[in-house]
């Protein structure tokens, strides 16, 4: 791993002074496209670490951003950004010029802005659409919560597939359409339904839709040939699915889930309470989507949150530019997401395991072995670090 350049930090040039939340992706020319969520702009950085252009700015007009949280980049340099403020997806050509303005839904659809909130998206490598993870349960419930208070009809899932599933977003028309690709497994959750009285209380809605501690995550990425790699259980089982969602292979390795003991429960709750205290004291920051809760209420939620019965092994999946896989496992502590990384080549052969932090999981992979990581100083100011890695022989 050889470091090529750094941009950002407290003393950076104006164009490279970034907000705390960044979404990044490479194009085929080795340019790094950085969505600066706080400043609502896309900064394009060349392979030499110099500014190529800035796309968009905060504003209300076409080509300007109001609330864009994720970015999709095609290899030819085109990019797309869902914008909750505009209730649209904006598509730009490789030169950064606005190409299309695709509305998320027609005006009769309630709370269309929730369609713009996506935790993760990828440009479809086989076409002009976007592969997107569905909207989380809290936001879906939020839409119905608002409908109940205004007398509007409810929808079981007003924002399409949920956050355990993927869908294809078609951007060819004036209004976006979507079609489900695959649905990941969701652990059964007894007693998750709300009574009519509970449904009127927002705190009850949030508590019902919140995952239990150690509930298996839904991790995924897309290979250059359109294959989708995903994990949806506590076991080490990486499913490889065709673009239509049909599973064609499963990659497995020996690590097994650990049973959740009473000791693990107590230690996890104690660690979460300590983290809450640090955040309350201003020594740590969180970029959550929902406003912070009063400390007393937060402490109660930490203690009352349920537990899944075993600790999941897989904590992250990333696809290299050439179609290899990096699979991040749990760390030494059961709640640590930054464990060792298993590396597979493009033929899905296991090459070996990277020790913790050597390196950390990249934020994005680019051509010719390019990878990007993000470092933060004590003031939470980010620095972007671009390196080049070579696969050992």
mmCIF file of C-alpha atoms in Angstrom, residues 21 23 69-72 82 84 89 104 113-124 129-140 157-170 176-186 209 211 215-222 228-232 315-317:
data_model
loop_
_atom_site.group_PDB
_atom_site.id
_atom_site.type_symbol
_atom_site.label_atom_id
_atom_site.label_comp_id
_atom_site.label_asym_id
_atom_site.label_seq_id
_atom_site.Cartn_x
_atom_site.Cartn_y
_atom_site.Cartn_z
ATOM 1 C CA UNK A 21 -19.737 13.598 6.389
ATOM 2 C CA UNK A 23 -19.492 9.999 0.406
ATOM 3 C CA UNK A 69 -26.790 12.206 1.246
ATOM 4 C CA UNK A 70 -25.410 9.594 -1.202
ATOM 5 C CA UNK A 71 -23.833 9.544 -4.653
ATOM 6 C CA UNK A 72 -23.642 7.031 -7.509
ATOM 7 C CA UNK A 82 -30.920 11.658 -4.898
ATOM 8 C CA UNK A 84 -34.614 14.852 -0.593
ATOM 9 C CA UNK A 89 -32.594 12.493 -8.576
ATOM 10 C CA UNK A 104 -38.889 10.767 -7.225
ATOM 11 C CA UNK A 113 -38.893 13.110 0.054
ATOM 12 C CA UNK A 114 -38.497 9.835 2.002
ATOM 13 C CA UNK A 115 -37.737 8.169 -1.345
ATOM 14 C CA UNK A 116 -34.549 10.219 -1.473
ATOM 15 C CA UNK A 117 -33.205 8.865 1.810
ATOM 16 C CA UNK A 118 -31.003 5.927 0.860
ATOM 17 C CA UNK A 119 -28.324 4.466 3.097
ATOM 18 C CA UNK A 120 -26.369 3.072 0.150
ATOM 19 C CA UNK A 121 -26.600 3.251 -3.655
ATOM 20 C CA UNK A 122 -24.500 2.035 -6.571
ATOM 21 C CA UNK A 123 -24.525 2.931 -10.256
ATOM 22 C CA UNK A 124 -25.776 -0.045 -12.269
ATOM 23 C CA UNK A 129 -30.132 2.923 -13.473
ATOM 24 C CA UNK A 130 -29.214 2.917 -9.788
ATOM 25 C CA UNK A 131 -29.132 -0.090 -7.463
ATOM 26 C CA UNK A 132 -30.383 1.142 -4.093
ATOM 27 C CA UNK A 133 -30.941 -0.227 -0.624
ATOM 28 C CA UNK A 134 -34.504 0.339 0.512
ATOM 29 C CA UNK A 135 -35.633 2.916 3.017
ATOM 30 C CA UNK A 136 -35.197 2.028 6.694
ATOM 31 C CA UNK A 137 -38.086 1.003 8.899
ATOM 32 C CA UNK A 138 -37.928 4.195 10.976
ATOM 33 C CA UNK A 139 -38.489 6.387 7.922
ATOM 34 C CA UNK A 140 -41.256 4.174 6.574
ATOM 35 C CA UNK A 157 -44.274 0.537 2.989
ATOM 36 C CA UNK A 158 -44.735 4.041 1.556
ATOM 37 C CA UNK A 159 -41.151 4.277 0.315
ATOM 38 C CA UNK A 160 -40.769 1.050 -1.670
ATOM 39 C CA UNK A 161 -38.688 -1.920 -0.464
ATOM 40 C CA UNK A 162 -37.302 -1.812 3.057
ATOM 41 C CA UNK A 163 -33.713 -1.621 4.276
ATOM 42 C CA UNK A 164 -33.209 -5.404 3.986
ATOM 43 C CA UNK A 165 -33.740 -5.326 0.238
ATOM 44 C CA UNK A 166 -32.408 -3.882 -3.010
ATOM 45 C CA UNK A 167 -34.263 -2.294 -5.891
ATOM 46 C CA UNK A 168 -33.409 -0.912 -9.319
ATOM 47 C CA UNK A 169 -34.222 2.774 -9.793
ATOM 48 C CA UNK A 170 -35.078 3.546 -13.424
ATOM 49 C CA UNK A 176 -38.402 7.621 -11.247
ATOM 50 C CA UNK A 177 -39.784 4.097 -11.248
ATOM 51 C CA UNK A 178 -38.415 1.184 -9.247
ATOM 52 C CA UNK A 179 -38.486 -2.599 -9.300
ATOM 53 C CA UNK A 180 -37.339 -4.971 -6.511
ATOM 54 C CA UNK A 181 -34.181 -7.003 -7.106
ATOM 55 C CA UNK A 182 -33.805 -9.112 -3.978
ATOM 56 C CA UNK A 183 -35.007 -9.275 -0.395
ATOM 57 C CA UNK A 184 -32.544 -10.198 2.328
ATOM 58 C CA UNK A 185 -33.507 -12.354 5.296
ATOM 59 C CA UNK A 186 -34.762 -10.518 8.376
ATOM 60 C CA UNK A 209 -38.411 -0.399 14.335
ATOM 61 C CA UNK A 211 -32.772 -3.380 15.499
ATOM 62 C CA UNK A 215 -29.190 -8.405 14.919
ATOM 63 C CA UNK A 216 -27.560 -9.493 11.629
ATOM 64 C CA UNK A 217 -26.838 -6.609 9.288
ATOM 65 C CA UNK A 218 -27.565 -6.370 5.579
ATOM 66 C CA UNK A 219 -24.241 -5.760 3.819
ATOM 67 C CA UNK A 220 -23.871 -5.600 0.035
ATOM 68 C CA UNK A 221 -21.971 -4.320 -2.983
ATOM 69 C CA UNK A 222 -22.056 -4.778 -6.762
ATOM 70 C CA UNK A 228 -24.533 -8.623 -6.248
ATOM 71 C CA UNK A 229 -22.588 -9.825 -3.215
ATOM 72 C CA UNK A 230 -24.496 -9.661 0.070
ATOM 73 C CA UNK A 231 -24.662 -10.975 3.618
ATOM 74 C CA UNK A 232 -27.938 -11.094 5.553
ATOM 75 C CA UNK A 315 -19.647 -6.561 9.379
ATOM 76 C CA UNK A 316 -18.980 -5.202 5.887
ATOM 77 C CA UNK A 317 -18.577 -6.031 2.184
#
